Coordinates of C-alpha atoms and ligand atoms in Angstrom, one line a residue:
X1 CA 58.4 280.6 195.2
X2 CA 55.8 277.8 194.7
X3 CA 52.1 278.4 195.8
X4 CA 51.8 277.7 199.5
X5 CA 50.1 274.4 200.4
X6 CA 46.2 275.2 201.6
X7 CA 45.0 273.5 205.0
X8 CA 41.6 273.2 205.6
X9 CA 40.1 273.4 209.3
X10 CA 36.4 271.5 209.6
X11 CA 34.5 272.1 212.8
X12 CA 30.8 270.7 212.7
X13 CA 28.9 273.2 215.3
X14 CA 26.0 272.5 216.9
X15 CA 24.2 275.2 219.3
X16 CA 27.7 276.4 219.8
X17 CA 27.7 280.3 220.0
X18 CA 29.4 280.7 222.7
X19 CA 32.5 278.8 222.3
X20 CA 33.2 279.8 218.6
X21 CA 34.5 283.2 219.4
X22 CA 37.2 281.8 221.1
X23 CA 37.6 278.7 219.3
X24 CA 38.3 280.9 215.8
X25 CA 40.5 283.2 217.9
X26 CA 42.9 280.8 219.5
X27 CA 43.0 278.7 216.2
X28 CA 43.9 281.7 214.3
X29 CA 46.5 283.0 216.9
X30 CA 48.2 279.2 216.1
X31 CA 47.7 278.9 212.6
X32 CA 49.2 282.7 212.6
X33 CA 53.0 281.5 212.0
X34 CA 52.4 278.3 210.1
X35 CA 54.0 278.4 206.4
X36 CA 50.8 277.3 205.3
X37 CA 47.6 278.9 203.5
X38 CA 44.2 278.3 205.8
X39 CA 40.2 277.8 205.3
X40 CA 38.6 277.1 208.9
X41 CA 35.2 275.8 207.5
X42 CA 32.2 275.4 209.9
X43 CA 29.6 273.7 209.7
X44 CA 26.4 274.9 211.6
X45 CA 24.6 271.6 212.1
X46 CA 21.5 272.9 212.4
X47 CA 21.9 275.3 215.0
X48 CA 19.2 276.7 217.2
X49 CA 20.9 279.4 218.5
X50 CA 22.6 282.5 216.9
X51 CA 25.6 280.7 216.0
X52 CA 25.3 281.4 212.7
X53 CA 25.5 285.2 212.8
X54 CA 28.1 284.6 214.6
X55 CA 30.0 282.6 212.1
X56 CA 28.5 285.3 209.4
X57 CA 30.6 288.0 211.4
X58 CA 33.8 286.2 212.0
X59 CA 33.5 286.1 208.0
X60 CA 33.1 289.1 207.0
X61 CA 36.3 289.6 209.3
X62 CA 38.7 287.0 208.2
X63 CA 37.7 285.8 204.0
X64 CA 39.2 282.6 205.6
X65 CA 36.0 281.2 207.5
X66 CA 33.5 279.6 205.0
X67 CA 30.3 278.9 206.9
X68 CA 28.3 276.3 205.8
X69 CA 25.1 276.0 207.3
X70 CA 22.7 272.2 207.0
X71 CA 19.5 272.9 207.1
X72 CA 18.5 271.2 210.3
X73 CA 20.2 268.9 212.7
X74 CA 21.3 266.2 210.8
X75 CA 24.2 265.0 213.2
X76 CA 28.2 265.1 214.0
X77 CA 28.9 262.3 211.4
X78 CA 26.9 263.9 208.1
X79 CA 28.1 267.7 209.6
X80 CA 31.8 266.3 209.4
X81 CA 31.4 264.6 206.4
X82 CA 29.9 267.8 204.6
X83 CA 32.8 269.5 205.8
X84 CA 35.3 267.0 204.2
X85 CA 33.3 267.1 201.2
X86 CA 33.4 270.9 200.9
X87 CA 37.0 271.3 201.6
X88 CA 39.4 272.4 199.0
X89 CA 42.7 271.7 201.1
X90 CA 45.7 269.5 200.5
X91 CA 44.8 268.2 203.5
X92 CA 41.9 268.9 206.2
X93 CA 42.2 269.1 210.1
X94 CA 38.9 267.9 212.0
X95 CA 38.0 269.5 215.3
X96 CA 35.2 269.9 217.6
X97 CA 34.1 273.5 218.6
X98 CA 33.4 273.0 222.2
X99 CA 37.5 273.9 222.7
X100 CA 38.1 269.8 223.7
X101 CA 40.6 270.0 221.1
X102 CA 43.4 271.9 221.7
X103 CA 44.2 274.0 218.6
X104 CA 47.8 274.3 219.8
X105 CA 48.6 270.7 218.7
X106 CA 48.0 272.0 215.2
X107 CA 51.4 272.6 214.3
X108 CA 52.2 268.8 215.6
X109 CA 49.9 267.2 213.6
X110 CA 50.7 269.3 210.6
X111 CA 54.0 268.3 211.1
X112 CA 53.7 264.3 211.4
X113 CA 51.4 264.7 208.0
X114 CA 55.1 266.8 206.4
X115 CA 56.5 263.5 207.5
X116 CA 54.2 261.6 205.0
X117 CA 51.7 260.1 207.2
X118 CA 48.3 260.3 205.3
X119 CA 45.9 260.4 208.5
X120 CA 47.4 261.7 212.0
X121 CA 45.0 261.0 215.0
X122 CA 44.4 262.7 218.1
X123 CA 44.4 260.2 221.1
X124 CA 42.7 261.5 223.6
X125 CA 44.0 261.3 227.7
X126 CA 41.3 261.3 229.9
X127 CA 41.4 264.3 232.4
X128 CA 40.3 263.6 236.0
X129 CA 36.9 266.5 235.1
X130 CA 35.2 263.7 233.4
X131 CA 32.8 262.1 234.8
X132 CA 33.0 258.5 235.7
X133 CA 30.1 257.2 234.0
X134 CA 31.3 259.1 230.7
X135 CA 35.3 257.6 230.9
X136 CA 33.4 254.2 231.9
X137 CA 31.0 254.2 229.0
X138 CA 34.4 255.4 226.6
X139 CA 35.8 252.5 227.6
X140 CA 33.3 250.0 227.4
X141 CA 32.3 251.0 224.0
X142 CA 35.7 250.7 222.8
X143 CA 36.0 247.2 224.4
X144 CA 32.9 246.2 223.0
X145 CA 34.0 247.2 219.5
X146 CA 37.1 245.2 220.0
X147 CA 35.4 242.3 220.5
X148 CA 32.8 242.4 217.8
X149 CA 34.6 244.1 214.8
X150 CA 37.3 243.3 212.8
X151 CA 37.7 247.0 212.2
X152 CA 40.8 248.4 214.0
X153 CA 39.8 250.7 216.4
X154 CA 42.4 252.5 218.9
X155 CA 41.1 253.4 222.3
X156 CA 40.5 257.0 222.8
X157 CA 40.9 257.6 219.4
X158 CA 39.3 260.9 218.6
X159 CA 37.4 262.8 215.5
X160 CA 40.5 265.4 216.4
X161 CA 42.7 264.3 213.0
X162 CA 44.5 265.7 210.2
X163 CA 43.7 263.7 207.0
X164 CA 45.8 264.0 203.7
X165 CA 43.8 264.8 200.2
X166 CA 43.9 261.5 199.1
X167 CA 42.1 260.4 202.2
X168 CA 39.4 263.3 201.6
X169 CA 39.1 261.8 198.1
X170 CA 38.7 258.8 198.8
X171 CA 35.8 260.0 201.7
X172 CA 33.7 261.6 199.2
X173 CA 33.4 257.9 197.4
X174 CA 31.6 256.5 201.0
X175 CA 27.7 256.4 200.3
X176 CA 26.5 254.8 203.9
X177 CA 24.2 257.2 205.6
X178 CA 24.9 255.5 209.1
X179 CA 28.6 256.4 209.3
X180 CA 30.8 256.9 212.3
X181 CA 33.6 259.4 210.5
X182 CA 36.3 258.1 212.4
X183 CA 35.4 254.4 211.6
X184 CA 35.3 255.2 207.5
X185 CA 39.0 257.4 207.7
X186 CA 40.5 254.1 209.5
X187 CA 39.2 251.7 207.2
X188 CA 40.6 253.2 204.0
X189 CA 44.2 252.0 205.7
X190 CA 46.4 255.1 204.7
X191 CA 49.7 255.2 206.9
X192 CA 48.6 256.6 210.4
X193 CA 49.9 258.1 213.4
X194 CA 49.1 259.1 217.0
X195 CA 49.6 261.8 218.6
X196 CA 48.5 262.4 222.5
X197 CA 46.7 265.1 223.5
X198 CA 44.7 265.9 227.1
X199 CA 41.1 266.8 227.1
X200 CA 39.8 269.9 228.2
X201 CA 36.3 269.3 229.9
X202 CA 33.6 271.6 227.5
X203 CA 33.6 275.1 227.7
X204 CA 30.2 276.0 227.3
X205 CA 27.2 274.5 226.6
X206 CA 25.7 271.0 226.9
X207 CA 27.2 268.0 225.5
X208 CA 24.9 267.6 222.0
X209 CA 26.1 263.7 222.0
X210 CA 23.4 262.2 224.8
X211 CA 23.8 258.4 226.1
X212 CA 21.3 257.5 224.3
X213 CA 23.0 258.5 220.8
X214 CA 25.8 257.6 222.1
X215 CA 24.1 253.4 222.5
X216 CA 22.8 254.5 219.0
X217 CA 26.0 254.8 218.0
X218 CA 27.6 251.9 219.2
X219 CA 25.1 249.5 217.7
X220 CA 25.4 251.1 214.5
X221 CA 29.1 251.1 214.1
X222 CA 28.7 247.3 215.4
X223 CA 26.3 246.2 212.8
X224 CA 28.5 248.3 209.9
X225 CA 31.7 246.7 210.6
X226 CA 30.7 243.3 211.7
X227 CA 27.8 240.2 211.1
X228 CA 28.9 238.8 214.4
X229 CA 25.2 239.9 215.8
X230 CA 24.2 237.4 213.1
X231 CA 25.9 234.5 213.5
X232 CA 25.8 234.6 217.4
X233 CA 21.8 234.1 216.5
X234 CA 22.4 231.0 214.7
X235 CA 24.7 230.1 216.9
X236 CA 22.7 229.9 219.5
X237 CA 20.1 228.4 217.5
X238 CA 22.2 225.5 216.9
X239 CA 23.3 224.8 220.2
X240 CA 19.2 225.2 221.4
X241 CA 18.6 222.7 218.4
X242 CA 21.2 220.3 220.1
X243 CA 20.5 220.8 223.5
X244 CA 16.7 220.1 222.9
X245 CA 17.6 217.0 220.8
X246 CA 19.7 215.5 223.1
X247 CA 17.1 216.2 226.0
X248 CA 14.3 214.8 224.0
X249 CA 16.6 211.4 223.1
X250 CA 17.1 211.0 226.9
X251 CA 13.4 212.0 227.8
X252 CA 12.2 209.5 225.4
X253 CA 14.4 206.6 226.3
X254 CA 14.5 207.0 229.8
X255 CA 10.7 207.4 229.4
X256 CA 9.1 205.5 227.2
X257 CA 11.8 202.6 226.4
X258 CA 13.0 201.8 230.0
X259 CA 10.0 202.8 231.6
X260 CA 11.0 205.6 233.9
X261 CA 13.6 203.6 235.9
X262 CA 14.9 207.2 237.1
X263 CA 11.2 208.0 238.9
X264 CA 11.5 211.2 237.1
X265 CA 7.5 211.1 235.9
X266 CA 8.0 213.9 233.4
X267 CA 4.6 215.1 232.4
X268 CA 4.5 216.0 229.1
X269 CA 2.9 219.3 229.1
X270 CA 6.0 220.7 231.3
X271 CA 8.2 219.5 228.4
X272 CA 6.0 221.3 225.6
X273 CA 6.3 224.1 227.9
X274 CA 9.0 224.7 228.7
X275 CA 10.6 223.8 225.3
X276 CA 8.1 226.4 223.9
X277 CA 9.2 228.9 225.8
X278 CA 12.7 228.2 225.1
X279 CA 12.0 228.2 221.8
X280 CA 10.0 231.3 221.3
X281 CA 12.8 233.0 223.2
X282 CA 15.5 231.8 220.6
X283 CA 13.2 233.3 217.7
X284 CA 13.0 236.5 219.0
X285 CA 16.4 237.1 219.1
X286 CA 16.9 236.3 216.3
X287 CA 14.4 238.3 215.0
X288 CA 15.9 241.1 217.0
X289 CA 19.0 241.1 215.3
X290 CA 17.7 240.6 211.4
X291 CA 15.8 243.3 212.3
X292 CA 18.9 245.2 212.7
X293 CA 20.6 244.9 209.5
X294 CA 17.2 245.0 207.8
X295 CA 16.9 248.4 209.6
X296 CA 20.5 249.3 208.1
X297 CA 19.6 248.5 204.8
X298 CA 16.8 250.0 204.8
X299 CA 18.0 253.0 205.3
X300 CA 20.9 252.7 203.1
X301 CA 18.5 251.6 200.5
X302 CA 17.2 254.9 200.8
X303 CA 19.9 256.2 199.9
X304 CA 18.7 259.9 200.6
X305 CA 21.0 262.8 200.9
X306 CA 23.5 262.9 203.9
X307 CA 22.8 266.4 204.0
X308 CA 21.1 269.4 202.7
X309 CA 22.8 272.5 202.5
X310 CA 20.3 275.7 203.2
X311 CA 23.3 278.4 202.6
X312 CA 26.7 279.0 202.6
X313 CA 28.7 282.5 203.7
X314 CA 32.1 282.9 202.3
X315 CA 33.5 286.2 201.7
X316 CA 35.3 287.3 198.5
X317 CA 39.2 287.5 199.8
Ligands
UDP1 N1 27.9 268.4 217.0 C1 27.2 268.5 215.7 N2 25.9 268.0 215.6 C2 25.3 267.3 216.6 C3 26.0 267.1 217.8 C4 27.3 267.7 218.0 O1 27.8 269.1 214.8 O2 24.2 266.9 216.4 C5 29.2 268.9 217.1 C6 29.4 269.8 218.4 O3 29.0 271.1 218.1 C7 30.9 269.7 218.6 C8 31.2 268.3 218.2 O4 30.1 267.9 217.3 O5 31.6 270.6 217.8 C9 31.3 267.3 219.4 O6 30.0 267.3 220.1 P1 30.0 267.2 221.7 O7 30.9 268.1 222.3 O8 28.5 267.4 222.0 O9 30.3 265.7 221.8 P2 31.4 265.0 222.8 O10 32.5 266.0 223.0 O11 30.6 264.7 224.0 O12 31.8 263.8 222.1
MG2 MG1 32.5 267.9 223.3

């Protein structure tokens, strides 16, 4: 009989203690009967509570769990992508720890990537326990993204995903430090698939993504995927270059050529004024959005680790 194929399991954890237990022992209860060979890999992200002994002790019972442990918080996107760079499997399943992703659709996204699909993606069904301000800022930042990139982005498309080992390869070759995971697997354009799955609200703990990296977010994956930012500046640098042209043509005839036969007695100070204003207004936006990219590239530029690794806890099978 031929060498089983190996499956890894990823789940980046941060301050997750209490919902790993459980998470390890439902996933192992499904993986139990698949004809497949496992690793479940975490990745403590920095952790502030005792989740790594806890991922040292479900270890030392089951030589499947690898624990990886970053040595501080360096974020979902750099946790998963240590993960998928540590991985050994012919293919790797992504999942977060809070339990929001059922481990019973396992077997059905193993089962679309037997079918030859390279990357199978959960799509995620809002349930009615979210909060409205959380489905509203889902959607809008999906709607947003629409718009502004050219990337193809499904709604509700999760980090929950089963990607095959050509996809993990190809991963490992992505050197951008601001990097939405999700965003880099669609954008190698292996064959993909959807598969539906309901969301379970959190099981313990506090959400670690807050609004404000969520905005953080957004903006980055708009400014990676798309210069539209940039050329809505000019844009509207042209336009304010026309408008002001054609005003000042009109001003200057109806002024000065016809003598005022309007009785609009522009003063000229307004004008400045107000076409100073105007101006300095255009500048700064685009200011604000050079300063953007040039914070992008600076950091890429960098070009610093995307992680560090303080340790790692396998035990010998
Ligand atoms: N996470 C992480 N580092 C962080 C924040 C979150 O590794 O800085 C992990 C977290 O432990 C969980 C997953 O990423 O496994 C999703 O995080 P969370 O549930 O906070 O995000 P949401 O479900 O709101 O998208
Ligand atoms: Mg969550």
């Amino acid at each position: 009989m031929t060498q089983q194929q190996l499956i890894s399991v990823i789940v980046p954890a941060y301050n997750e203690a209490r919902n790993l237990p459980l998470l390890y022992q439902k996933v192992a209860t499904v993986i139990e009967n698949l004809p497949f060979r496992f690793e479940i890999i975490f990745v403590d992200d920095g952790s502030r509570d005792n989740s790594v002994d806890i991922l040292k002790d479900l270890g030392k019972r089951d030589t499947r769990v690898h624990t990886i442990e970053l040595a501080r918080n360096f974020g979902k996107e750099s946790a998963t992508s240590a993960g998928i760079h540590a991985a050994k499997g012919d293919a790797a399943i992504i999942m977060d720890a809070d339990l929001q992703h059922p481990p019973k659709l396992l077997p059905r996204l193993i089962k679309q990537w037997q079918k030859g699909v390279e990357i199978v993606v959960g799509v995620r069904q809002y349930s009615k326990h979210e909060s409205w301000l959380k489905r509203f800022t889902s959607r809008a930042f999906y709607a947003i993204l629409r718009r502004f990139t050219s990337a193809e982005i499904t709604p509700n498309a999760t980090d929950f995903r089963l990607i095959d080992r050509k996809v993990m390869d190809a991963f490992g070759a992505f050197t951008e430090r601001n990097r939405l995971a999700r965003g880099l697997i669609d954008w190698t354009g292996f064959t993909r698939c959807y598969v539906n799955f309901v969301g379970s609200p959190r099981k313990h703990g506090k959400p670690g993504y807050t609004y404000s990296k969520l905005f953080s977010l957004a903006t980055n994956t708009v400014t990676a995927y798309s210069l539209l930012p940039l050329k809505i500046a000019s844009y509207l640098g042209w336009l304010i270059l026309l408008f002001s042209t054609i005003l000042g043509t009109f001003v200057g005839i109806e002024k000065f050529i016809l003598h005022d036969p309007m009785q609009l007695q522009i003063r000229g100070t307004a004008l400045l004024a107000i076409i100073i204003m105007f101006l300095v207004g255009v500048i700064l936006v685009c200011l604000g959005f050079v300063a953007l990219y040039i914070a992008r590239i600076h950091d890429e530029v960098m070009n610093r680790p995307l992680y560090i690794i303080k340790d790692e806890h396998q035990e010998e099978a």
